[in-house]
PDB file of C-alpha atoms in Angstrom:
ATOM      1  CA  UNK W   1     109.386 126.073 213.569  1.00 68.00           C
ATOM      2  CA  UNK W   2     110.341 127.469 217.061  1.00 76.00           C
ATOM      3  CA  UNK W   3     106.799 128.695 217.590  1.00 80.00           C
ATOM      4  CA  UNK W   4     105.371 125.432 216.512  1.00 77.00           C
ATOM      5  CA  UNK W   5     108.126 123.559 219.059  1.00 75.00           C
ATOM      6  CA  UNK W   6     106.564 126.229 221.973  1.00 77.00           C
ATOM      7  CA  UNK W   7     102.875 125.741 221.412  1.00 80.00           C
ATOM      8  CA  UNK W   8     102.291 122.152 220.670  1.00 72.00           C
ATOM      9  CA  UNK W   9     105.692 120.921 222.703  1.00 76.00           C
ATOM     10  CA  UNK W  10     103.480 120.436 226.370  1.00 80.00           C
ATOM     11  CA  UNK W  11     101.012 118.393 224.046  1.00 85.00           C
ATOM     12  CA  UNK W  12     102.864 115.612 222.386  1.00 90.00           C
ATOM     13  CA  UNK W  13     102.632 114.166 219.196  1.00 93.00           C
ATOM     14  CA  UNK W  14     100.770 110.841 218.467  1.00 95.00           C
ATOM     15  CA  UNK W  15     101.219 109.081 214.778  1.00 96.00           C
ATOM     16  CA  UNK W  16      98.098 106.640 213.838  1.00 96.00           C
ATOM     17  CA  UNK W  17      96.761 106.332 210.455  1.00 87.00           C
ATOM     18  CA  UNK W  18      96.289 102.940 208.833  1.00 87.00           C
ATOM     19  CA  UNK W  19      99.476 101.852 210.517  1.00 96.00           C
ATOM     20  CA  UNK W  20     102.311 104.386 210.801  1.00 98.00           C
ATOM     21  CA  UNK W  21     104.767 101.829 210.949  1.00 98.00           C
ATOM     22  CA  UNK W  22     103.919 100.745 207.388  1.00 97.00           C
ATOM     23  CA  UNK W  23     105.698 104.103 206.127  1.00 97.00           C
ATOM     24  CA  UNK W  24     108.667 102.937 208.277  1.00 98.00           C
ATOM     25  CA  UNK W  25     111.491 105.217 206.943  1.00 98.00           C
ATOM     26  CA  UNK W  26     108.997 108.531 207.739  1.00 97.00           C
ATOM     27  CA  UNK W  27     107.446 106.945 210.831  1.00 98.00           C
ATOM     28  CA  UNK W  28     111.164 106.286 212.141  1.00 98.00           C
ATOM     29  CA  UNK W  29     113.006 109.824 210.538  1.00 97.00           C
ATOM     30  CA  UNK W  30     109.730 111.363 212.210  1.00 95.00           C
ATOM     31  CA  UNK W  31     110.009 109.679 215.663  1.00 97.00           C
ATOM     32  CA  UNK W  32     113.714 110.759 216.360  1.00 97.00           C
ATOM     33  CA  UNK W  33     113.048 114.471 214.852  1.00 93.00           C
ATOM     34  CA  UNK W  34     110.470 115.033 217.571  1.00 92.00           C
ATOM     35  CA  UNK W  35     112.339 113.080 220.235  1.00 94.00           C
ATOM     36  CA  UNK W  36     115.368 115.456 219.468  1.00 92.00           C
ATOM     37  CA  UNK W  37     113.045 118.679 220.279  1.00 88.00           C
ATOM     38  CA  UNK W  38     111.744 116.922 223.448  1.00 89.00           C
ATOM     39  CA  UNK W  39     108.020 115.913 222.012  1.00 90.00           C
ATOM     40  CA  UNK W  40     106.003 112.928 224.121  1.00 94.00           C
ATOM     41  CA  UNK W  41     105.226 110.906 221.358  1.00 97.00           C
ATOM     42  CA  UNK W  42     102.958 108.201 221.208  1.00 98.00           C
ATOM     43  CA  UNK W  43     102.235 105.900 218.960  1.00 99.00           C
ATOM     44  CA  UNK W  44      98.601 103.536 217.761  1.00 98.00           C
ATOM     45  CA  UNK W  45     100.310 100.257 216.304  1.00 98.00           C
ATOM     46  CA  UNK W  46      98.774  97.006 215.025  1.00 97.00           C
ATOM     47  CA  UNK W  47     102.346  95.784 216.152  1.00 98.00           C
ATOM     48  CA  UNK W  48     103.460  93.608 213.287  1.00 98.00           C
ATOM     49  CA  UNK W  49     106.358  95.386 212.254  1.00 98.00           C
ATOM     50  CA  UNK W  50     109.113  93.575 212.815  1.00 98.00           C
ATOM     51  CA  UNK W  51     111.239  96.456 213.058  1.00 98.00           C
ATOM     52  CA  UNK W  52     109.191  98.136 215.794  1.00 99.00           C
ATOM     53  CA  UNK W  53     111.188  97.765 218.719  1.00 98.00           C
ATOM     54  CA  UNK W  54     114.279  99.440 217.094  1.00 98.00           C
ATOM     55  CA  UNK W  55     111.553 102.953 217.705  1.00 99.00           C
ATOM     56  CA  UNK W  56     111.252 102.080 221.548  1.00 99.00           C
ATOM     57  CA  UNK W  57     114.049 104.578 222.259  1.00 98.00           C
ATOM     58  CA  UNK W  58     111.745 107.669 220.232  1.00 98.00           C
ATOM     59  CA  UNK W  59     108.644 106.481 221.890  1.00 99.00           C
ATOM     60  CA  UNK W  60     106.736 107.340 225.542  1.00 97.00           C
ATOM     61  CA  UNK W  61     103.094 105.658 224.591  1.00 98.00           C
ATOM     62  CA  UNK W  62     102.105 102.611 222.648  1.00 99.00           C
ATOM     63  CA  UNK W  63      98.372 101.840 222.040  1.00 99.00           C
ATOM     64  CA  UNK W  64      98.947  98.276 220.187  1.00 99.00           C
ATOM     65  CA  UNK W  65      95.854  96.192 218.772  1.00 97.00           C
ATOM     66  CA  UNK W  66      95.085  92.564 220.063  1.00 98.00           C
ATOM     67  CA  UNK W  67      93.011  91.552 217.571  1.00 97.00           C
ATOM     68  CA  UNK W  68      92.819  87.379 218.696  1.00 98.00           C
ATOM     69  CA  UNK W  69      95.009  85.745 220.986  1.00 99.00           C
ATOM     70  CA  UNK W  70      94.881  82.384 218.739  1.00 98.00           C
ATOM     71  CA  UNK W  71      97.745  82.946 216.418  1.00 98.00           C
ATOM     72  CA  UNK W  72      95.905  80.412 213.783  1.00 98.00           C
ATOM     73  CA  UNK W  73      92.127  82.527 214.105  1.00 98.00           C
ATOM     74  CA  UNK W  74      94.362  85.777 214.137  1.00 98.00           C
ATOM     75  CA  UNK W  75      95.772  85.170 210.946  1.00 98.00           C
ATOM     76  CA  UNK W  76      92.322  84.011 209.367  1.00 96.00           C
ATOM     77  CA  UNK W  77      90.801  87.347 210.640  1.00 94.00           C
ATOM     78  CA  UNK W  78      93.627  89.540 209.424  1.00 95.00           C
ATOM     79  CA  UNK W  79      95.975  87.720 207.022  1.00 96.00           C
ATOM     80  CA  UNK W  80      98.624  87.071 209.449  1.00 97.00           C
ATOM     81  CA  UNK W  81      99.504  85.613 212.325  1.00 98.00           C
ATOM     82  CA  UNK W  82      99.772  87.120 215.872  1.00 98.00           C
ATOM     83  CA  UNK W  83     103.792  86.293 217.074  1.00 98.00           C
ATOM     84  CA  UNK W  84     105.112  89.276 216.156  1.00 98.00           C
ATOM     85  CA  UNK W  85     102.344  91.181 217.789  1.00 99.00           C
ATOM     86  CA  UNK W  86     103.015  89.482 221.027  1.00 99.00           C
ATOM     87  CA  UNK W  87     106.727  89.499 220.491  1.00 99.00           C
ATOM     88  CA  UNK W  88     106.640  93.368 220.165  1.00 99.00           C
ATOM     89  CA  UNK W  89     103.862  93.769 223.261  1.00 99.00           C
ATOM     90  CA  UNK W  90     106.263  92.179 225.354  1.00 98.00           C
ATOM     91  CA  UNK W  91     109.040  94.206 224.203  1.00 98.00           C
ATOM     92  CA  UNK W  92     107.515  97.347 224.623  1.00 98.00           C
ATOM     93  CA  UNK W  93     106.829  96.585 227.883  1.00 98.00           C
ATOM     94  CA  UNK W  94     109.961  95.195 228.994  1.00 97.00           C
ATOM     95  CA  UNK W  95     111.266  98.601 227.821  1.00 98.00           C
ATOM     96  CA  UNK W  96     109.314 100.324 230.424  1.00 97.00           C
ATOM     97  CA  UNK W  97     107.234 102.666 228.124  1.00 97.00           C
ATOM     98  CA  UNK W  98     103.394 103.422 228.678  1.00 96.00           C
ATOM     99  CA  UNK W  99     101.345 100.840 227.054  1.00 98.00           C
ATOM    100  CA  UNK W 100      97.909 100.063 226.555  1.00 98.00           C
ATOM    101  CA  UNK W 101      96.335  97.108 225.007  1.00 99.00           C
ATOM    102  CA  UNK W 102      93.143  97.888 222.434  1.00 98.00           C
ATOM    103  CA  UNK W 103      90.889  94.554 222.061  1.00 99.00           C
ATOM    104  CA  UNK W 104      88.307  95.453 219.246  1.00 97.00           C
ATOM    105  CA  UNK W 105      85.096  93.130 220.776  1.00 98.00           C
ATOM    106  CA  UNK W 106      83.625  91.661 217.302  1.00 97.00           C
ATOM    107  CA  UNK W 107      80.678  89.316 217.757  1.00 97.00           C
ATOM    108  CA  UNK W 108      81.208  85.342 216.678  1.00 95.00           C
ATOM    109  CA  UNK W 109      85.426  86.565 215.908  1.00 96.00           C
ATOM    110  CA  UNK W 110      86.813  87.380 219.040  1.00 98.00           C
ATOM    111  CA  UNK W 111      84.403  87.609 222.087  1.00 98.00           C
ATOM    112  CA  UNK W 112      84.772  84.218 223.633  1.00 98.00           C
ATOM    113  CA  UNK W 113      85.622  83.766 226.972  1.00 98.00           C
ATOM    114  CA  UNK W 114      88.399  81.710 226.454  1.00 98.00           C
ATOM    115  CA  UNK W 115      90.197  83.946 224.169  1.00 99.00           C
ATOM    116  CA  UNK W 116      89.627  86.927 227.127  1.00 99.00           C
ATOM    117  CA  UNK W 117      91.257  84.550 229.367  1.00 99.00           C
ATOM    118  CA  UNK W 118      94.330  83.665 227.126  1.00 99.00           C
ATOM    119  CA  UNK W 119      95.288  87.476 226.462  1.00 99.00           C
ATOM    120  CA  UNK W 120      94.860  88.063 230.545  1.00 98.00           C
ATOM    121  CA  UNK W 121      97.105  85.268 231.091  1.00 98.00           C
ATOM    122  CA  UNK W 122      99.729  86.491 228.732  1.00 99.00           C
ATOM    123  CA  UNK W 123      99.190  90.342 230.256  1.00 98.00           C
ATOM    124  CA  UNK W 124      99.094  88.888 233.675  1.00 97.00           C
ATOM    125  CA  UNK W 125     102.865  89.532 234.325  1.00 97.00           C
ATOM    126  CA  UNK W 126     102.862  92.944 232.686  1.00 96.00           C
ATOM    127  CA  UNK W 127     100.005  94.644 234.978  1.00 91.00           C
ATOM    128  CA  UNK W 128     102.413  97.223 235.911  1.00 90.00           C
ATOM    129  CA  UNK W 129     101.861 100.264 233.829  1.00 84.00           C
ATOM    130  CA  UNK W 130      99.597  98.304 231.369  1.00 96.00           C
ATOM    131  CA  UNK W 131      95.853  99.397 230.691  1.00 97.00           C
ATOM    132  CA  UNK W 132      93.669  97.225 228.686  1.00 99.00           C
ATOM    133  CA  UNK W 133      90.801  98.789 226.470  1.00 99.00           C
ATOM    134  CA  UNK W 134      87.700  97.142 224.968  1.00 99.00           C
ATOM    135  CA  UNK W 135      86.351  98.248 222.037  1.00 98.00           C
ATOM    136  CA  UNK W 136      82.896  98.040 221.199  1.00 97.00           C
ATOM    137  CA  UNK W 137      82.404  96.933 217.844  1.00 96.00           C
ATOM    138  CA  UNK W 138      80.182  99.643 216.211  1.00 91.00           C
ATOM    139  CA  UNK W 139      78.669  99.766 212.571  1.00 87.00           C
ATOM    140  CA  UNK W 140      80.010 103.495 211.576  1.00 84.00           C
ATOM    141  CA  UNK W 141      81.465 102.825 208.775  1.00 84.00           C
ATOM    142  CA  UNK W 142      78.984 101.252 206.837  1.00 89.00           C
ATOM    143  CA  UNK W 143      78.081 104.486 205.170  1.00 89.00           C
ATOM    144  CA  UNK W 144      81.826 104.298 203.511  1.00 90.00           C
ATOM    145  CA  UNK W 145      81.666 100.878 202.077  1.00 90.00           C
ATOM    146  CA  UNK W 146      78.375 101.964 200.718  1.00 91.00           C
ATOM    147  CA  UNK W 147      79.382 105.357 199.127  1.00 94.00           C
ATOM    148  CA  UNK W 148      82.390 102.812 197.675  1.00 95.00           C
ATOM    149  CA  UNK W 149      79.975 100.880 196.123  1.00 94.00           C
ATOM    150  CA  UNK W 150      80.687  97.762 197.944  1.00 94.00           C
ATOM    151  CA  UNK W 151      79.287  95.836 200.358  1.00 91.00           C
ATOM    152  CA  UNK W 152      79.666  95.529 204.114  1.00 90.00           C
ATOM    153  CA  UNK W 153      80.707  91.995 204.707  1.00 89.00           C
ATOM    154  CA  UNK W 154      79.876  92.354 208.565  1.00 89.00           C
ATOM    155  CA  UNK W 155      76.450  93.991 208.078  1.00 88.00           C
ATOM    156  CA  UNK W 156      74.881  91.104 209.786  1.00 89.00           C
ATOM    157  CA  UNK W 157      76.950  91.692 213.182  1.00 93.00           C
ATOM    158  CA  UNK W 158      75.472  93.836 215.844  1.00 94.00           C
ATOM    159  CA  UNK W 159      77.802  95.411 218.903  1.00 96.00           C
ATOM    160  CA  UNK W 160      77.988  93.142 221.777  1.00 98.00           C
ATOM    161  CA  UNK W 161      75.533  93.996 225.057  1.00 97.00           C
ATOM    162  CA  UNK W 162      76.856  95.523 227.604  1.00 98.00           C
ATOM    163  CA  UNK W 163      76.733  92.568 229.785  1.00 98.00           C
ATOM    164  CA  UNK W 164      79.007  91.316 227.583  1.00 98.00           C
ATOM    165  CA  UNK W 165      81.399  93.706 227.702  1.00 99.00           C
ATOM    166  CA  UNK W 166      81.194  93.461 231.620  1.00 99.00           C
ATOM    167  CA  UNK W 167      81.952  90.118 231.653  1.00 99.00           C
ATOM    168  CA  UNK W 168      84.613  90.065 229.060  1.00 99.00           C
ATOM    169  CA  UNK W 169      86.742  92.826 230.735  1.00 99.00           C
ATOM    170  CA  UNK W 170      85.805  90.976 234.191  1.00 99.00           C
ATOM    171  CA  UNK W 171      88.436  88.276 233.186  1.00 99.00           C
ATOM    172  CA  UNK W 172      91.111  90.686 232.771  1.00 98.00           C
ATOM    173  CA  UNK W 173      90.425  92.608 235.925  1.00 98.00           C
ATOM    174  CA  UNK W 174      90.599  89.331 237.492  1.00 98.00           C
ATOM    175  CA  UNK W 175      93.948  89.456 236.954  1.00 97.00           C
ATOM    176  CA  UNK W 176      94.609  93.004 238.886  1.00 96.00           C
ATOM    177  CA  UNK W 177      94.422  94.240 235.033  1.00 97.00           C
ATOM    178  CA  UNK W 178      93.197  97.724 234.578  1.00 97.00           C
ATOM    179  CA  UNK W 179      90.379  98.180 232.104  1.00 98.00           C
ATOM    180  CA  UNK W 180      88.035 100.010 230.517  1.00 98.00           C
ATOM    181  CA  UNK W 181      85.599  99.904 228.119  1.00 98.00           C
ATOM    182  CA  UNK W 182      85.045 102.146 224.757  1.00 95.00           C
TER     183      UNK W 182
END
């Protein structure tokens, strides 16, 4: 394990999956192993765990999902709502660790203006040491749901224009926000 610790130590270790905190007693167990030999870790969270914040302390990077800032659309698009999410944004940050924001852009769910402007509101006051992504939504996985068997229930969408994209991550950078676009 020592030569393991000296070749991959300078690269870090980042746990994503589904969501690693569902496994929470591995994710956890895992986090303070590699914190004890010195690994950056990192971690890409859809932030609803209420236990999340007690792995701040093992963590240097969270990538955490904003899927809607409406807590009632949020938990029509994913089954729950967003307050723990937001709870556990704020935390991280408040902590001081790295964090950047991942907004999946999905056509006619999330890509109205005023929903942009609500999540740059509440990331207004956390600028410092945030960074804000937008994710193009893209049809790639269509191939799985089809060797499943099943069908795609977003096969109508297409990924939003560019000039959409520009002008959704305008409204965060109008609030010093950094941002790019995926």
């Amino acid at each position: 394990y020592q030569r393991f610790i000296k070749d991959h130590l300078p690269y870090g270790v980042t746990l994503s999956g589904g969501e690693p905190t569902a496994q929470w007693n591995f994710y956890f167990e895992l986090l303070k192993g590699l914190k004890y030999f010195d690994f950056p870790t990192a971690v890409e969270t859809n932030g609803s765990s209420p236990q999340f914040i007690t792995s701040l302390p093992y963590l240097d990077l969270v990538f955490c999902d904003i899927k809607h800032f409406n807590s009632e659309i949020h938990k029509k698009l994913v089954g729950e709502d967003n307050k723990q999410v937001l709870y556990n944004i704020k935390k991280t940050y408040e902590a001081g660790k790295d964090l950047w924001i991942e907004i999946p852009v999905i056509p006619g769910y999330n890509d109205l203006e005023e929903n942009f402007q609500d999540i740059a509101d509440f990331l207004s006051p956390m600028k410092n040491g945030l960074k804000v992504e937008l994710l193009k939504y893209g049809r790639h996985g269509i191939y799985k749901w089809r060797a499943l068997g099943k069908n795609y229930p977003l096969l109508h969408l297409r990924p939003p224009s560019n000039r959409k994209m520009i002008a959704l991550s305008k409204i965060i950078k109008n609030k010093g926000i950094k941002v790019d676009i995926s």
